[in-house]
GROMACS .gro file of C-alpha atoms in nm:
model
  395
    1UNK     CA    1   5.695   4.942   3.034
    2UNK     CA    2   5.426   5.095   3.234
    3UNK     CA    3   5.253   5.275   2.990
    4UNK     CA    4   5.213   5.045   2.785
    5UNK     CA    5   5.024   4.852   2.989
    6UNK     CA    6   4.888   5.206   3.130
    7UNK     CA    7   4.722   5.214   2.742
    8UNK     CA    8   4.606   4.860   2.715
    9UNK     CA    9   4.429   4.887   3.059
   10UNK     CA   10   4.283   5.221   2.969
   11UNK     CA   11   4.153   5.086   2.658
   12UNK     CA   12   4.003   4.743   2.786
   13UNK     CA   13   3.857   4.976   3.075
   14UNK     CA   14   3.680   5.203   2.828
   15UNK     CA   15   3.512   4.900   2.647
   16UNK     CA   16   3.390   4.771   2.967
   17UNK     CA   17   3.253   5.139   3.026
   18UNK     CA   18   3.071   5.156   2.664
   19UNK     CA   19   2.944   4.804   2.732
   20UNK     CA   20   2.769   4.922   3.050
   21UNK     CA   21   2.889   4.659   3.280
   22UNK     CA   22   3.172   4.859   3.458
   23UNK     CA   23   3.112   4.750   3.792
   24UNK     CA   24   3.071   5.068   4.064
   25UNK     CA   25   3.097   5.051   4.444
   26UNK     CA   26   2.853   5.231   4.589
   27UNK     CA   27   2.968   5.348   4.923
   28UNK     CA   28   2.734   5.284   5.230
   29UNK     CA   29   2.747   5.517   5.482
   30UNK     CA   30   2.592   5.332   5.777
   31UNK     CA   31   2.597   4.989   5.957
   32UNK     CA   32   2.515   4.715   5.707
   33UNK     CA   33   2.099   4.604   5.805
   34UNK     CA   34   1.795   4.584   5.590
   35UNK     CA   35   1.830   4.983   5.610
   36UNK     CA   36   2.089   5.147   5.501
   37UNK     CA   37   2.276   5.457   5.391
   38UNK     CA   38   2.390   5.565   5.061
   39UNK     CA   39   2.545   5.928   4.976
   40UNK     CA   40   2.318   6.073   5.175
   41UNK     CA   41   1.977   5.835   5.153
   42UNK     CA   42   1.836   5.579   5.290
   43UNK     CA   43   1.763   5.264   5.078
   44UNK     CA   44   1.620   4.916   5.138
   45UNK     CA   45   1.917   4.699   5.117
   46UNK     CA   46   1.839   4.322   4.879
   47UNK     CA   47   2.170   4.215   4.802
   48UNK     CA   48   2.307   4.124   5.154
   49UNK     CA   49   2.428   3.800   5.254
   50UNK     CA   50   2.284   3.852   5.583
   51UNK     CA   51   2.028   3.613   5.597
   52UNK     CA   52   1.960   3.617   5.956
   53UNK     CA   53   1.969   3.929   5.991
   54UNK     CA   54   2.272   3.950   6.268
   55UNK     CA   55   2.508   4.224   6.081
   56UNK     CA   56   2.475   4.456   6.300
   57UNK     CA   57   2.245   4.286   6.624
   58UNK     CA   58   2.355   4.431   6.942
   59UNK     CA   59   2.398   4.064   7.122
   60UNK     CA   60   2.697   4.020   6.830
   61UNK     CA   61   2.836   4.411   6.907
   62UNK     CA   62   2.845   4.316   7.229
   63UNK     CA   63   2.996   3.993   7.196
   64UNK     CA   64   3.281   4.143   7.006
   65UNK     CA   65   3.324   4.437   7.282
   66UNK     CA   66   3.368   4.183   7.571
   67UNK     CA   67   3.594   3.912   7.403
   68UNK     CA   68   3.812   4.252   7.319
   69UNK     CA   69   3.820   4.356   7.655
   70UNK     CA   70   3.933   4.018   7.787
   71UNK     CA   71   4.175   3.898   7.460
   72UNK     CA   72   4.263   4.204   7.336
   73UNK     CA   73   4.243   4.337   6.912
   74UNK     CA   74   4.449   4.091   6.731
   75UNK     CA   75   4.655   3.836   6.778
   76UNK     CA   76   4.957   3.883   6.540
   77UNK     CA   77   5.067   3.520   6.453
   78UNK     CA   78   4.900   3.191   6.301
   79UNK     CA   79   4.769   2.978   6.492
   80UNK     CA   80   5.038   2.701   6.547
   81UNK     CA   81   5.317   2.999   6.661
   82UNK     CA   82   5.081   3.184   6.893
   83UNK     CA   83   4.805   3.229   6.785
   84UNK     CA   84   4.556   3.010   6.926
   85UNK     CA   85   4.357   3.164   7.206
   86UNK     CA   86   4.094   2.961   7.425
   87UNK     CA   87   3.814   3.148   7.246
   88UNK     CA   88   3.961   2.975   6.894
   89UNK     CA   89   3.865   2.652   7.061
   90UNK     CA   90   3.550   2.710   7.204
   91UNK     CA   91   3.397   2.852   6.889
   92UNK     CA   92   3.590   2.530   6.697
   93UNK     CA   93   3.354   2.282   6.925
   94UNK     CA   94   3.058   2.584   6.867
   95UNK     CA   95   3.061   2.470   6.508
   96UNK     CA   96   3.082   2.140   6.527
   97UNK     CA   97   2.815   2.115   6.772
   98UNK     CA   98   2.611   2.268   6.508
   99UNK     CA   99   2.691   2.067   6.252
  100UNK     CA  100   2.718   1.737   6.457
  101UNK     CA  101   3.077   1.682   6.340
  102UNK     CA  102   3.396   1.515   6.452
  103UNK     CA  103   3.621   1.872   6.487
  104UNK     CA  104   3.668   2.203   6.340
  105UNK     CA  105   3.966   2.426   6.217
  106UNK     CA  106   3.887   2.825   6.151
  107UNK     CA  107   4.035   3.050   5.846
  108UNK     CA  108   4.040   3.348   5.755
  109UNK     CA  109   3.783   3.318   5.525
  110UNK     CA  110   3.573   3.045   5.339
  111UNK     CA  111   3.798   3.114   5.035
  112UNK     CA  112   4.091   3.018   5.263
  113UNK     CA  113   3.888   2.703   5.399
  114UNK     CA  114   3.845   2.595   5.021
  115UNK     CA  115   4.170   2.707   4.884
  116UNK     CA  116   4.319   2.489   5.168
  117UNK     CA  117   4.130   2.140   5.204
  118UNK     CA  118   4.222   1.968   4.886
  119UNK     CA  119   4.629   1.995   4.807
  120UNK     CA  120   4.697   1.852   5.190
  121UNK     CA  121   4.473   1.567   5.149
  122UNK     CA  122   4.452   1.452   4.789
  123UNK     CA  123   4.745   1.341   4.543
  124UNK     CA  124   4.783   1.289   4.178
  125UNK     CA  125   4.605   0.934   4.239
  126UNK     CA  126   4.345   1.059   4.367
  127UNK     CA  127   4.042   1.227   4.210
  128UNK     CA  128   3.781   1.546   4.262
  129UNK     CA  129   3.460   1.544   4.118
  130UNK     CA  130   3.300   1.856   4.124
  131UNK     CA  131   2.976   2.051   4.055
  132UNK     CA  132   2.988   2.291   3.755
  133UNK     CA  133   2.849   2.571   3.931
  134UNK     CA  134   3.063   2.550   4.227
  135UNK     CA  135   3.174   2.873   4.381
  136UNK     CA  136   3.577   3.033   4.250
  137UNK     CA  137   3.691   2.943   4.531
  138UNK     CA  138   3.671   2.558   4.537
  139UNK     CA  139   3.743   2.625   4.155
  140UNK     CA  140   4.037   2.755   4.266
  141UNK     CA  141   4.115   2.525   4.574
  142UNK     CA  142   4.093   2.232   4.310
  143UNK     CA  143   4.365   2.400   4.106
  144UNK     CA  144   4.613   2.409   4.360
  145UNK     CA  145   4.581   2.017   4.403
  146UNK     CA  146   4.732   1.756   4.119
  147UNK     CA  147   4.437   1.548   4.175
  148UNK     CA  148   4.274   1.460   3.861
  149UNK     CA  149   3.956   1.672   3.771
  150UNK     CA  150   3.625   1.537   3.661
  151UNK     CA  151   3.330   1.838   3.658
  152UNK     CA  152   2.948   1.716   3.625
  153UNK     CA  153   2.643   1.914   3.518
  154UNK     CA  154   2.484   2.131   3.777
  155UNK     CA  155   2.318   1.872   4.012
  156UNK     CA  156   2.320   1.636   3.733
  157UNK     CA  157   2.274   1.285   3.909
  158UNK     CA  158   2.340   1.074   3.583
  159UNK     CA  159   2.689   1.296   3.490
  160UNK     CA  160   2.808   1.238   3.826
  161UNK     CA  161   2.751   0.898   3.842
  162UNK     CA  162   2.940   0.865   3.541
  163UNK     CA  163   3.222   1.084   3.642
  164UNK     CA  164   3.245   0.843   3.954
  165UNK     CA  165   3.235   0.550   3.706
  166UNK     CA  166   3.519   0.733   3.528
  167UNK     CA  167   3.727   0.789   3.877
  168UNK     CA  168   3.697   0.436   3.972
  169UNK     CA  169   4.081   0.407   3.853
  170UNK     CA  170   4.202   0.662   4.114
  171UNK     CA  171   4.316   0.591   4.489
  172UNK     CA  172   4.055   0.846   4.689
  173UNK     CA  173   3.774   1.034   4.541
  174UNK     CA  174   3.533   1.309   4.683
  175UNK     CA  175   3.232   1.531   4.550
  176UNK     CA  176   3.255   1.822   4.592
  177UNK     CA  177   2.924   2.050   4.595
  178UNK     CA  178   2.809   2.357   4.725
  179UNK     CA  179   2.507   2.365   4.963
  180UNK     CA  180   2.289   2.609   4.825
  181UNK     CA  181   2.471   2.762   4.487
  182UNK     CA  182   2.507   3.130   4.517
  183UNK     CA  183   2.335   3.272   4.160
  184UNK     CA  184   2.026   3.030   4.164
  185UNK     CA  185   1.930   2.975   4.495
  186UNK     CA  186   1.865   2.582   4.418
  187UNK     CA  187   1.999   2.349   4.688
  188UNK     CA  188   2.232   2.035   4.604
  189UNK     CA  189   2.089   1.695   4.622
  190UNK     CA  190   2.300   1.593   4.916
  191UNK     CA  191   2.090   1.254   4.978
  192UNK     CA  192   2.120   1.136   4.653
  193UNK     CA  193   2.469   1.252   4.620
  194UNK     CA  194   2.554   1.069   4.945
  195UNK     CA  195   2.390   0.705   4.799
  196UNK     CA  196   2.564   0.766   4.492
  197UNK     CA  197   2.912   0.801   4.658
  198UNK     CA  198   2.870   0.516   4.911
  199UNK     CA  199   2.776   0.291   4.608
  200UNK     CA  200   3.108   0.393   4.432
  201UNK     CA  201   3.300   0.423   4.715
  202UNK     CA  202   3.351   0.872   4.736
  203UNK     CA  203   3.400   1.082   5.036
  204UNK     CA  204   3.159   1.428   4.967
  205UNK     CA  205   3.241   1.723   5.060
  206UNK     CA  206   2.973   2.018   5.100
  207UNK     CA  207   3.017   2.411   5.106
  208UNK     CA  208   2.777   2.532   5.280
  209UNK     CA  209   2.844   2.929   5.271
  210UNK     CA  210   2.474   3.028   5.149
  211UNK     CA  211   2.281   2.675   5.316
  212UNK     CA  212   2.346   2.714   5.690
  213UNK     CA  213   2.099   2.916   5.902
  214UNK     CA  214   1.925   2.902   5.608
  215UNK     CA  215   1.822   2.535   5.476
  216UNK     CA  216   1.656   2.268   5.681
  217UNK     CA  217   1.341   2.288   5.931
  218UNK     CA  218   1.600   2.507   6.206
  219UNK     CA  219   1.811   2.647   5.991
  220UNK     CA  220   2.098   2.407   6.006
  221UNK     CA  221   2.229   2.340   5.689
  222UNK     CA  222   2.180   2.081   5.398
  223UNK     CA  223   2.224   1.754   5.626
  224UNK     CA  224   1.964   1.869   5.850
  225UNK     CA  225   1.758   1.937   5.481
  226UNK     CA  226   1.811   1.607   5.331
  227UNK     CA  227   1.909   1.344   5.635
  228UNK     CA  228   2.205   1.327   5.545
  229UNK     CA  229   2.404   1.367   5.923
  230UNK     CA  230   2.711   1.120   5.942
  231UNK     CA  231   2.768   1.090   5.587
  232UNK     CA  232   2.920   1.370   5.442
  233UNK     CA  233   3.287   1.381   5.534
  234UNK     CA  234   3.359   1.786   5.466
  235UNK     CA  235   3.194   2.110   5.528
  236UNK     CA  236   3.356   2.423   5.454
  237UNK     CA  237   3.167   2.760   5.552
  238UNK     CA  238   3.174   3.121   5.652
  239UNK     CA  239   3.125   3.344   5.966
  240UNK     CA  240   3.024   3.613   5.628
  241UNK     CA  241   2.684   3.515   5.547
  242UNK     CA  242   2.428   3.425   5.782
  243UNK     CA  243   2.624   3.407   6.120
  244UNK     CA  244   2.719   3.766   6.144
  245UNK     CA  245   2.806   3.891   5.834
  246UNK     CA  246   3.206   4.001   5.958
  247UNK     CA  247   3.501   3.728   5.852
  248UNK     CA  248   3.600   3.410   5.932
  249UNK     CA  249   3.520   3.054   5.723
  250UNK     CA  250   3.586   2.693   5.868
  251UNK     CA  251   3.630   2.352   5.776
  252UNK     CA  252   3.439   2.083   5.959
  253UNK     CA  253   3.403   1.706   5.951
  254UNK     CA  254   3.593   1.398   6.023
  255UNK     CA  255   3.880   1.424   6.308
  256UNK     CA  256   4.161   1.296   6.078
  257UNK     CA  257   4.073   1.525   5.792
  258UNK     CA  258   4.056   1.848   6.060
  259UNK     CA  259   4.392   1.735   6.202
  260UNK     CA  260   4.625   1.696   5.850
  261UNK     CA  261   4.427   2.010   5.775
  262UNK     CA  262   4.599   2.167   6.112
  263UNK     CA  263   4.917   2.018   6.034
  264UNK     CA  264   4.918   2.099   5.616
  265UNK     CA  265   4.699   2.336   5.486
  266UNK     CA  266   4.898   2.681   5.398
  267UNK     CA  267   4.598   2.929   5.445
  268UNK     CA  268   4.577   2.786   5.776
  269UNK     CA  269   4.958   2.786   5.863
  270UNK     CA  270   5.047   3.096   5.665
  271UNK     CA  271   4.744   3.360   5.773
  272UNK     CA  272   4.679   3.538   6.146
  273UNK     CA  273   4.435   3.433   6.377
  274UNK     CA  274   4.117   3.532   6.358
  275UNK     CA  275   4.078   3.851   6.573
  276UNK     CA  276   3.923   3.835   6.914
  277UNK     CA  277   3.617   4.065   6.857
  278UNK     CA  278   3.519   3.834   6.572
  279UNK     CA  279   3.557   3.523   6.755
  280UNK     CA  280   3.388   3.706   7.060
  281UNK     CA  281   3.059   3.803   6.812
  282UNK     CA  282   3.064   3.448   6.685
  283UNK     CA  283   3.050   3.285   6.985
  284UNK     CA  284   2.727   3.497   7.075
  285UNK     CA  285   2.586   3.390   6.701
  286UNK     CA  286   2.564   3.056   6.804
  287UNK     CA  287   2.457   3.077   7.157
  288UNK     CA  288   2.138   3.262   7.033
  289UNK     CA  289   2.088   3.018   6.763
  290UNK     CA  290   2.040   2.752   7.051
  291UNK     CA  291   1.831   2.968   7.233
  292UNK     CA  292   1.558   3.006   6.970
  293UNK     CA  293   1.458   2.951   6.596
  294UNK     CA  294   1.306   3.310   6.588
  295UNK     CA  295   1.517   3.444   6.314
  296UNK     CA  296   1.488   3.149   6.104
  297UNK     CA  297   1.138   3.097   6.106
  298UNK     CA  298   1.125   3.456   6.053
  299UNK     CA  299   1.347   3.432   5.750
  300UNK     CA  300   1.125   3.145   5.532
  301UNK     CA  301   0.801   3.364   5.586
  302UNK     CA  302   0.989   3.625   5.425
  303UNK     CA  303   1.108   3.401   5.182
  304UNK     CA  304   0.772   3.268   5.100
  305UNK     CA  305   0.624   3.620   5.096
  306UNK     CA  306   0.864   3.788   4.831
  307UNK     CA  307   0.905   3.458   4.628
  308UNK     CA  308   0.525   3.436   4.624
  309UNK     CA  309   0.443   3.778   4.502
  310UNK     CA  310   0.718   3.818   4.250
  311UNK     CA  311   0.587   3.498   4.051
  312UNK     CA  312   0.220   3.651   4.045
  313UNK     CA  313   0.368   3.964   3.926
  314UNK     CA  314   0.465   3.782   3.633
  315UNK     CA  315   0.857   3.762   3.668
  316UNK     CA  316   1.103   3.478   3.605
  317UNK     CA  317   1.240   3.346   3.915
  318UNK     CA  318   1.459   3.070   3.917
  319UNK     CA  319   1.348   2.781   4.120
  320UNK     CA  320   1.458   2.839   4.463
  321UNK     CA  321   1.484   2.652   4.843
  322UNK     CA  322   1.697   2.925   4.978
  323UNK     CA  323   1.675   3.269   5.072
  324UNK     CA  324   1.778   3.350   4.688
  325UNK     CA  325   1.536   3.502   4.438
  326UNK     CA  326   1.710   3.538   4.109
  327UNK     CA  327   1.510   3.742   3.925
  328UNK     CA  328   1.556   3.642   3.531
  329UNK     CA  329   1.637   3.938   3.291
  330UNK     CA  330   1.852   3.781   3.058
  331UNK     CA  331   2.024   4.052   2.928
  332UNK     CA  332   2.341   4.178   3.089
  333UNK     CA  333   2.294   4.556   3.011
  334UNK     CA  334   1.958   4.539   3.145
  335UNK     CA  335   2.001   4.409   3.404
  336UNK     CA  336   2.213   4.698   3.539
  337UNK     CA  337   1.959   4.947   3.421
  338UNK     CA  338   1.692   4.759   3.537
  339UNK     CA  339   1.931   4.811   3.956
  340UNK     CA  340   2.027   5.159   3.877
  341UNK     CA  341   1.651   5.279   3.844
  342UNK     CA  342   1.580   5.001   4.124
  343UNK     CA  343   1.839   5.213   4.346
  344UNK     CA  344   1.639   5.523   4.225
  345UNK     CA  345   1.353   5.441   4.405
  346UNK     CA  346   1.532   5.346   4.737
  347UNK     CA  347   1.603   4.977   4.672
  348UNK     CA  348   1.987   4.855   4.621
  349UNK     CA  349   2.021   4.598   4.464
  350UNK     CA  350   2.292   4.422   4.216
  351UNK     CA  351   2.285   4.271   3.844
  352UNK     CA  352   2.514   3.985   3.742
  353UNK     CA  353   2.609   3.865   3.426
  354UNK     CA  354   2.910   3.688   3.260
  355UNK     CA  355   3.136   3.573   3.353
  356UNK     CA  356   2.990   3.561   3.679
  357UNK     CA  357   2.671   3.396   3.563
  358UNK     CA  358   2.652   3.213   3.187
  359UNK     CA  359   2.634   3.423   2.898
  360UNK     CA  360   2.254   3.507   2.817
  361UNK     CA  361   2.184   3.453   3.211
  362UNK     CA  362   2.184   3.783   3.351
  363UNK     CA  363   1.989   3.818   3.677
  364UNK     CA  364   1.915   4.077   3.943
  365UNK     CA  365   1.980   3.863   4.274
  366UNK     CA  366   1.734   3.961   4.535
  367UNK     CA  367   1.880   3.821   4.864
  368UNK     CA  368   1.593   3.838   5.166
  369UNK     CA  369   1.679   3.883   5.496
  370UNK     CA  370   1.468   3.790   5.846
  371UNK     CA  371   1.541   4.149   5.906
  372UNK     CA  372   1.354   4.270   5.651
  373UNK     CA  373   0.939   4.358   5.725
  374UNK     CA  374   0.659   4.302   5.555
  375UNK     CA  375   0.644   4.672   5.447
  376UNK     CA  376   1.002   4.679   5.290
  377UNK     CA  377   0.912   4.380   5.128
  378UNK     CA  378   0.593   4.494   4.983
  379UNK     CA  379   0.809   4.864   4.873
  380UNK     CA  380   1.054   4.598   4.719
  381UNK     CA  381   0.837   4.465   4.541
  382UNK     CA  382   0.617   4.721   4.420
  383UNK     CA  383   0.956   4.917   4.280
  384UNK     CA  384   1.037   4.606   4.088
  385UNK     CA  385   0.736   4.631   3.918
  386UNK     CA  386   0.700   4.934   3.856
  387UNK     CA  387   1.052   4.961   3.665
  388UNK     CA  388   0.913   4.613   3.496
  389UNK     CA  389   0.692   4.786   3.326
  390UNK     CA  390   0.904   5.055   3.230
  391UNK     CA  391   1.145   4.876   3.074
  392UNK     CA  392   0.940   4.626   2.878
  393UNK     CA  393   1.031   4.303   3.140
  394UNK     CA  394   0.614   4.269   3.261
  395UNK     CA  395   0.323   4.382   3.040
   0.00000   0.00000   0.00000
């Protein structure tokens, strides 16, 4: 049976191939930072989720050395067997400090934290109302539930509030948005969300995987951004992005919801503990980000900077309040010409196109750092228009 399949994957392959939108790994060859190595050179890395620049900070490398010295490598069970350390816990109330919430429960990753928060809370008489650009995984997370599905217009105020109109029939309902959604850089309207579902009577629910340390005068996520503390009921995130860059995502929110989470959710019960090193690193992430607001302010003057320049360069940039520049190319075969010749002169970065962005949306996504300078963000720049004009995209 094999080959045939062998032959139909061969062939789909080769289209993909001819098409110009086989995807490559390109191998780096050094710790992940605003520099880094590939085969051999060094390139300005743009396509990083490491907002804060903390990949590779010695405080984390550090962290993760002494938490493995006193808890060991891994822990080899869930958490409800034996898996649950007293570093689990103090990183749990870390979290929720930060987000001034009720309690916290750790995965394995944000994917986890999503694929697990719906199916042990909500029934078929209940109801999810979710954004249209929200990321796979709450797609997914939403599938594994028998709630009934309603889906409203990207940040579309007016479809939601007749989506909740809609749900009014069901037992429990929640929004569900991301923070800050991954391919635009545009942050959710979490106030207005927040009146509309206390007028019809919603939980919301935010994922906030590319918002916190990002959004919101410190950093702190989309409540701090909009007000909206004490009234959202869910945040899922990730130890990925912005607070170290290694694995890990969490739920946090109301006490109730974190404890039938502890009690139901499968990721949660079926997947190992988080290893020490990573909660040891964490720990440290969180510590400094009480310290100071260094790398945050530090991040949204590089924001500024590159957003700023780009625009007067003549490029389409999707409206942004993040550290996301989507630069608009429109084409999908372009727009991995346009990051092969961009890797050519030393700056890596990655185009999208369907199916993960809308057909006719392709985008290079330039992702800026707080460890990035001024001088790699003036070489960024100056490569992007240089191949601009190469390739027809600026006059």
């Amino acid at each position: 049976m094999y080959n045939k399949m062998k032959d139909h994957l061969c062939k789909e392959l080769a289209e993909i191939k001819e098409a110009g939108l086989y995807k490559e790994e390109r191998i780096i060859e050094s710790p992940q930072r605003a520099a880094i190595e590939v085969k051999g050179k060094e390139v300005l890395n743009f396509c990083a989720n490491n907002y804060l620049g903390l990949s590779n900070h010695p405080r984390l490398i550090e962290g993760a050395k002494r938490m493995m010295d006193k808890r060991g490598f891994g822990m080899s069970s869930v958490r409800f067997i034996c898996g649950t350390q007293d570093a689990h816990k103090e990183l749990e109330a870390a979290i929720s400090e930060y987000f001034k919430t009720e309690d916290t429960i750790l995965y394995a990753a944000c994917f986890d934290a999503n694929g697990g928060v719906f199916e042990p809370l909500f029934t078929d008489q209940d109801a999810i109302i979710s954004d249209s650009l929200n990321h796979a995984s709450i797609i997914d997370g939403v599938r594994l539930c028998k709630a009934k599905r309603y889906r409203y217009a990207n940040a579309d105020m007016n479809e939601l509030e007749h989506c909740l109109q809609e749900a009014q029939e069901q037992r429990f309902r929640i929004i569900v948005t991301d923070g800050v959604f991954s391919m635009d850089g545009n942050v959710a309207p979490i106030d207005k969300i927040c009146d509309l579902a206390e007028k019809y009577d919603a939980l919301v629910m935010v994922d906030e995987s590319h918002s916190a340390g990002v959004v919101g005068a410190t950093g702190h996520g989309v409540s701090e951004l909009c007000n909206t503390y004490g009234r959202v009921d869910i945040y899922t995130g990730t130890l990925g992005k912005a607070f170290g860059g290694a694995l890990g995502g969490f739920t946090t929110g109301r006490k109730e919801i974190i404890d039938m989470l502890r009690q139901r959710s499968r990721p949660y019960l079926f997947s190992n503990s988080l290893a020490p090193c990573i909660i040891g690193a964490s720990l440290e992430v969180f510590k400094m980000l009480k310290e100071s607001n260094e790398l945050h302010d530090q991040l949204v003057e590089n924001v500024n900077y590159f957003r700023d320049q780009m625009i007067a360069a003549g490029f389409d940039i999707k409206p942004t309040q993040s550290a996301i520049c989507a630069v608009m190319l429109y084409d999908a075969k372009l727009s991995q010409v346009y990051a092969a010749k961009l890797l050519d002169e030393g700056i890596y970065v990655t185009g999208f196109y369907y199916p993960v962005v809308p057909k006719g949306q392709a985008r290079i996504r330039v992702q800026i750092s707080a460890g990035h300078t001024r001088e790699q963000l003036d070489k960024c720049i100056a490569a992007f228009i240089k191949i601009g004009k190469e390739l027809g995209v600026l006059k």
